[in-house]
Tab-separated table of C-alpha atoms and ligand atoms in Angstrom:
chain	number	residue	atom	x	y	z
A	1462	MET	CA	68.442	122.312	109.235
A	1463	VAL	CA	69.865	122.863	112.680
A	1464	SER	CA	69.475	119.939	115.055
A	1465	LEU	CA	68.221	120.808	118.555
A	1466	THR	CA	69.218	118.841	121.640
A	1467	LEU	CA	68.491	119.276	125.327
A	1468	VAL	CA	71.007	118.728	128.112
A	1469	ARG	CA	70.499	119.077	131.832
A	1470	GLY	CA	73.581	120.612	133.446
A	1471	ASP	CA	76.077	123.443	133.680
A	1472	ILE	CA	76.744	125.267	130.411
A	1473	THR	CA	80.388	125.949	131.319
A	1474	GLU	CA	81.125	122.215	130.948
A	1475	GLU	CA	79.937	121.945	127.348
A	1476	ALA	CA	82.618	121.120	124.783
A	1477	VAL	CA	81.000	122.994	121.901
A	1478	ASP	CA	82.424	125.604	119.526
A	1479	ALA	CA	80.533	128.444	121.180
A	1480	VAL	CA	78.678	128.866	124.465
A	1481	VAL	CA	76.227	131.723	124.745
A	1482	ASN	CA	76.368	133.890	127.840
A	1483	ALA	CA	73.229	135.479	129.324
A	1484	ALA	CA	75.138	138.687	130.031
A	1485	ASN	CA	74.131	142.237	130.914
A	1486	SER	CA	74.941	145.304	128.879
A	1487	SER	CA	77.995	146.214	130.991
A	1488	LEU	CA	79.710	143.006	129.765
A	1489	LEU	CA	81.628	143.099	133.014
A	1490	GLY	CA	80.116	140.041	134.678
A	1491	GLY	CA	77.298	139.222	137.051
A	1492	GLY	CA	75.556	136.229	138.607
A	1493	GLY	CA	73.893	133.141	137.079
A	1494	VAL	CA	75.350	131.898	133.785
A	1495	ASP	CA	77.459	135.056	133.464
A	1496	GLY	CA	79.138	134.495	136.839
A	1497	ALA	CA	79.764	130.823	136.065
A	1498	ILE	CA	81.296	131.609	132.644
A	1499	HIS	CA	83.702	134.230	134.009
A	1500	ARG	CA	84.639	132.041	136.996
A	1501	GLY	CA	85.250	129.001	134.793
A	1502	GLY	CA	86.836	130.772	131.834
A	1503	GLY	CA	89.198	132.993	133.812
A	1504	PRO	CA	90.391	136.603	133.390
A	1505	GLU	CA	91.019	136.487	129.635
A	1506	ILE	CA	87.258	136.741	128.961
A	1507	LEU	CA	86.893	139.825	131.152
A	1508	GLU	CA	89.952	141.419	129.528
A	1509	GLN	CA	88.359	141.074	126.074
A	1510	CYS	CA	85.019	142.314	127.413
A	1511	ARG	CA	86.718	145.424	128.808
A	1512	ALA	CA	88.375	146.037	125.430
A	1513	LEU	CA	85.008	145.704	123.669
A	1514	ARG	CA	83.533	148.238	126.079
A	1515	ALA	CA	86.393	150.655	125.442
A	1516	GLU	CA	86.377	150.299	121.652
A	1517	ARG	CA	82.994	149.175	120.280
A	1518	TYR	CA	80.390	149.416	123.021
A	1519	VAL	CA	81.207	152.486	125.063
A	1520	ASP	CA	77.576	152.691	126.268
A	1521	GLY	CA	77.318	148.946	126.758
A	1522	LEU	CA	76.028	146.117	124.570
A	1523	PRO	CA	72.370	146.862	123.738
A	1524	THR	CA	69.628	144.376	124.633
A	1525	GLY	CA	69.155	141.792	121.862
A	1526	HIS	CA	72.681	142.205	120.476
A	1527	ALA	CA	75.535	139.684	120.628
A	1528	VAL	CA	79.318	139.791	120.557
A	1529	ALA	CA	82.056	137.147	120.834
A	1530	THR	CA	85.173	136.744	122.960
A	1531	THR	CA	87.537	133.902	123.682
A	1532	ALA	CA	86.236	131.199	126.027
A	1533	GLY	CA	89.471	131.334	128.027
A	1534	ARG	CA	89.869	128.107	130.007
A	1535	LEU	CA	86.390	126.751	129.200
A	1536	PRO	CA	86.219	123.668	126.953
A	1537	ALA	CA	84.419	125.775	124.307
A	1538	ARG	CA	86.342	127.914	121.774
A	1539	TRP	CA	84.293	131.090	122.053
A	1540	VAL	CA	81.774	132.789	124.298
A	1541	VAL	CA	79.008	134.711	122.559
A	1542	HIS	CA	77.695	137.329	124.983
A	1543	THR	CA	74.123	138.464	124.522
A	1544	VAL	CA	71.876	140.673	126.618
A	1545	GLY	CA	68.376	139.397	127.247
A	1546	PRO	CA	65.430	141.630	128.123
A	1547	VAL	CA	64.240	141.952	131.707
A	1548	TRP	CA	60.730	140.428	131.964
A	1549	SER	CA	57.941	142.983	132.056
A	1550	ARG	CA	54.353	142.321	133.019
A	1551	THR	CA	53.136	145.391	131.116
A	1552	GLU	CA	55.300	145.477	128.001
A	1553	ASP	CA	55.890	142.757	125.401
A	1554	ARG	CA	59.652	142.443	125.061
A	1555	SER	CA	59.670	139.134	123.211
A	1556	ALA	CA	61.176	140.741	120.062
A	1557	ASP	CA	64.316	141.416	122.117
A	1558	LEU	CA	64.462	137.820	123.337
A	1559	ILE	CA	64.023	136.534	119.773
A	1560	ALA	CA	66.827	138.900	118.695
A	1561	CYS	CA	69.176	137.384	121.321
A	1562	TYR	CA	68.871	133.912	119.782
A	1563	ARG	CA	69.068	135.193	116.193
A	1564	GLU	CA	72.000	137.534	116.796
A	1565	SER	CA	73.910	134.892	118.751
A	1566	LEU	CA	73.535	132.471	115.839
A	1567	ARG	CA	74.608	135.186	113.399
A	1568	VAL	CA	77.764	135.815	115.435
A	1569	ALA	CA	78.328	132.036	115.684
A	1570	ASP	CA	78.102	131.876	111.872
A	1571	GLU	CA	80.674	134.652	111.546
A	1572	LEU	CA	83.004	132.680	113.802
A	1573	GLY	CA	82.456	129.497	111.798
A	1574	ALA	CA	80.979	127.691	114.827
A	1575	ARG	CA	79.138	124.454	114.070
A	1576	THR	CA	77.992	123.568	117.600
A	1577	VAL	CA	76.472	126.125	119.960
A	1578	ALA	CA	75.206	125.794	123.544
A	1579	PHE	CA	72.504	128.190	124.763
A	1580	PRO	CA	71.182	128.762	128.275
A	1581	ALA	CA	67.529	129.735	128.755
A	1582	ILE	CA	68.232	133.457	128.265
A	1583	SER	CA	66.375	135.896	130.582
A	1584	THR	CA	64.658	133.112	132.582
A	1585	GLY	CA	66.805	133.516	135.711
A	1586	ILE	CA	67.654	136.862	137.300
A	1587	TYR	CA	65.755	138.677	134.492
A	1588	GLY	CA	62.544	136.895	135.513
A	1589	TRP	CA	61.123	135.681	132.165
A	1590	PRO	CA	58.593	132.838	132.721
A	1591	ILE	CA	60.322	129.594	131.777
A	1592	ASP	CA	57.505	128.145	129.615
A	1593	ASP	CA	57.399	131.248	127.434
A	1594	GLY	CA	61.193	131.565	127.394
A	1595	ALA	CA	61.461	127.950	126.224
A	1596	ARG	CA	58.809	128.442	123.510
A	1597	ILE	CA	60.612	131.511	122.142
A	1598	ALA	CA	64.031	129.804	122.286
A	1599	VAL	CA	62.911	126.645	120.473
A	1600	GLY	CA	60.735	128.502	117.942
A	1601	THR	CA	63.449	131.023	117.047
A	1602	VAL	CA	66.312	128.547	116.737
A	1603	SER	CA	64.266	126.033	114.699
A	1604	ALA	CA	63.326	128.765	112.222
A	1605	ALA	CA	66.856	130.210	111.943
A	1606	VAL	CA	68.829	130.198	108.715
A	1607	THR	CA	72.315	129.267	109.893
A	1608	ALA	CA	75.332	127.094	109.139
A	1609	VAL	CA	75.328	125.956	112.777
A	1610	GLU	CA	74.624	122.213	112.776
A	1611	GLU	CA	73.762	121.579	116.408
A	1612	VAL	CA	72.213	123.814	119.046
A	1613	ARG	CA	72.298	122.399	122.531
A	1614	PHE	CA	70.034	123.997	125.112
A	1615	VAL	CA	71.686	123.519	128.484
A	1616	LEU	CA	69.143	123.656	131.271
A	1617	PHE	CA	70.122	124.009	134.861
A	1618	ASP	CA	67.134	122.421	136.565
A	1619	GLU	CA	64.369	119.886	136.010
A	1620	ILE	CA	61.660	122.542	135.558
A	1621	ALA	CA	63.565	124.305	132.785
A	1622	TYR	CA	64.394	120.966	131.148
A	1623	ALA	CA	60.720	119.941	131.182
A	1624	ALA	CA	59.656	123.298	129.700
A	1625	PHE	CA	62.095	122.871	126.798
A	1626	GLU	CA	60.980	119.256	126.260
A	1627	THR	CA	57.368	120.427	125.945
A	1628	SER	CA	58.303	123.236	123.535
A	1629	LEU	CA	60.347	120.872	121.397
A	1630	ARG	CA	57.461	118.378	121.265
A	1631	ASP	CA	54.996	121.144	120.345
A	1632	ALA	CA	57.325	122.436	117.607
A	1633	ARG	CA	57.688	118.916	116.134
A	1634	ASP	CA	53.937	118.263	116.206
A	1635	ARG	CA	53.190	121.461	114.383
B	2295	AR6	N1	74.444	126.630	133.278
B	2295	AR6	C1	73.241	126.591	132.645
B	2295	AR6	N2	72.177	127.322	133.049
B	2295	AR6	C2	72.330	128.100	134.126
B	2295	AR6	C3	73.556	128.208	134.832
B	2295	AR6	C4	74.651	127.426	134.362
B	2295	AR6	N3	75.851	127.435	134.960
B	2295	AR6	N4	73.388	129.104	135.857
B	2295	AR6	C5	72.105	129.538	135.793
B	2295	AR6	N5	71.462	128.932	134.761
B	2295	AR6	P1	70.579	133.922	134.421
B	2295	AR6	P2	69.243	136.056	132.901
B	2295	AR6	C6	70.081	129.116	134.267
B	2295	AR6	O1	70.147	134.514	135.711
B	2295	AR6	O2	67.925	135.707	133.480
B	2295	AR6	C7	73.470	137.966	135.396
B	2295	AR6	O3	73.750	138.646	136.585
B	2295	AR6	C8	69.081	129.792	135.163
B	2295	AR6	O4	68.466	128.843	136.028
B	2295	AR6	O5	71.966	133.413	134.302
B	2295	AR6	O6	69.337	136.309	131.423
B	2295	AR6	C9	73.837	138.776	134.171
B	2295	AR6	O7	75.018	139.513	134.385
B	2295	AR6	C10	68.100	130.368	134.176
B	2295	AR6	O8	67.152	129.385	133.743
B	2295	AR6	O9	70.392	134.958	133.197
B	2295	AR6	C11	72.650	139.663	134.016
B	2295	AR6	O10	72.715	140.778	134.887
B	2295	AR6	C12	68.963	130.716	132.953
B	2295	AR6	O11	70.172	129.972	133.134
B	2295	AR6	C13	71.487	138.780	134.424
B	2295	AR6	O12	72.052	137.799	135.301
B	2295	AR6	C14	69.317	132.195	132.822
B	2295	AR6	O13	69.552	132.753	134.120
B	2295	AR6	C15	70.894	138.040	133.259
B	2295	AR6	O14	69.747	137.351	133.687
């Protein structure tokens, strides 16, 4: 069973096998986690993203899918880019958010990664409420069938950290 841990901090500093990027479908960078990963990892990540766009994802990486590149100068070995759904008040897009966690772990398995760091996908610029985002993240990763041994959720602020702590407690009590 995969062990789940919580860390408060910046995901680009995690020395894990794979860090997951909350990307957008262009794969060409952005703000939040995406901006930090490209800034910290350097141009090699963007080069591989451009190649993926040219060869495999001409129309962009679809929401809920995941793909790996080098981690460039980051302490991790790989970056797994996934595209979270934009929060909608009128439409339930949680299947896409679940898919992000599952697909990222599937790609991590293909790479042979044993330790993976996730941000709280979609809960920043994409507006997903943090309590629900945390519940989906913890529920999906705890139920995953994977060779990954440790998943570290790296939370940027106290509110996100507290939301993940609550979800983890609820999952353990169940
Ligand atoms: N380390 C860990 N967590 C972080 C970091 C960091 N360095 N920076 C932000 N967070 P976001 P999204 C938290 O906006 O909502 C980009 O422009 C943040 O507080 O990075 O999936 C992409 O290109 C929040 O809780 O991702 C897309 O266009 C969580 O990470 C779009 O944003 C996710 O916030 C994706 O939006």
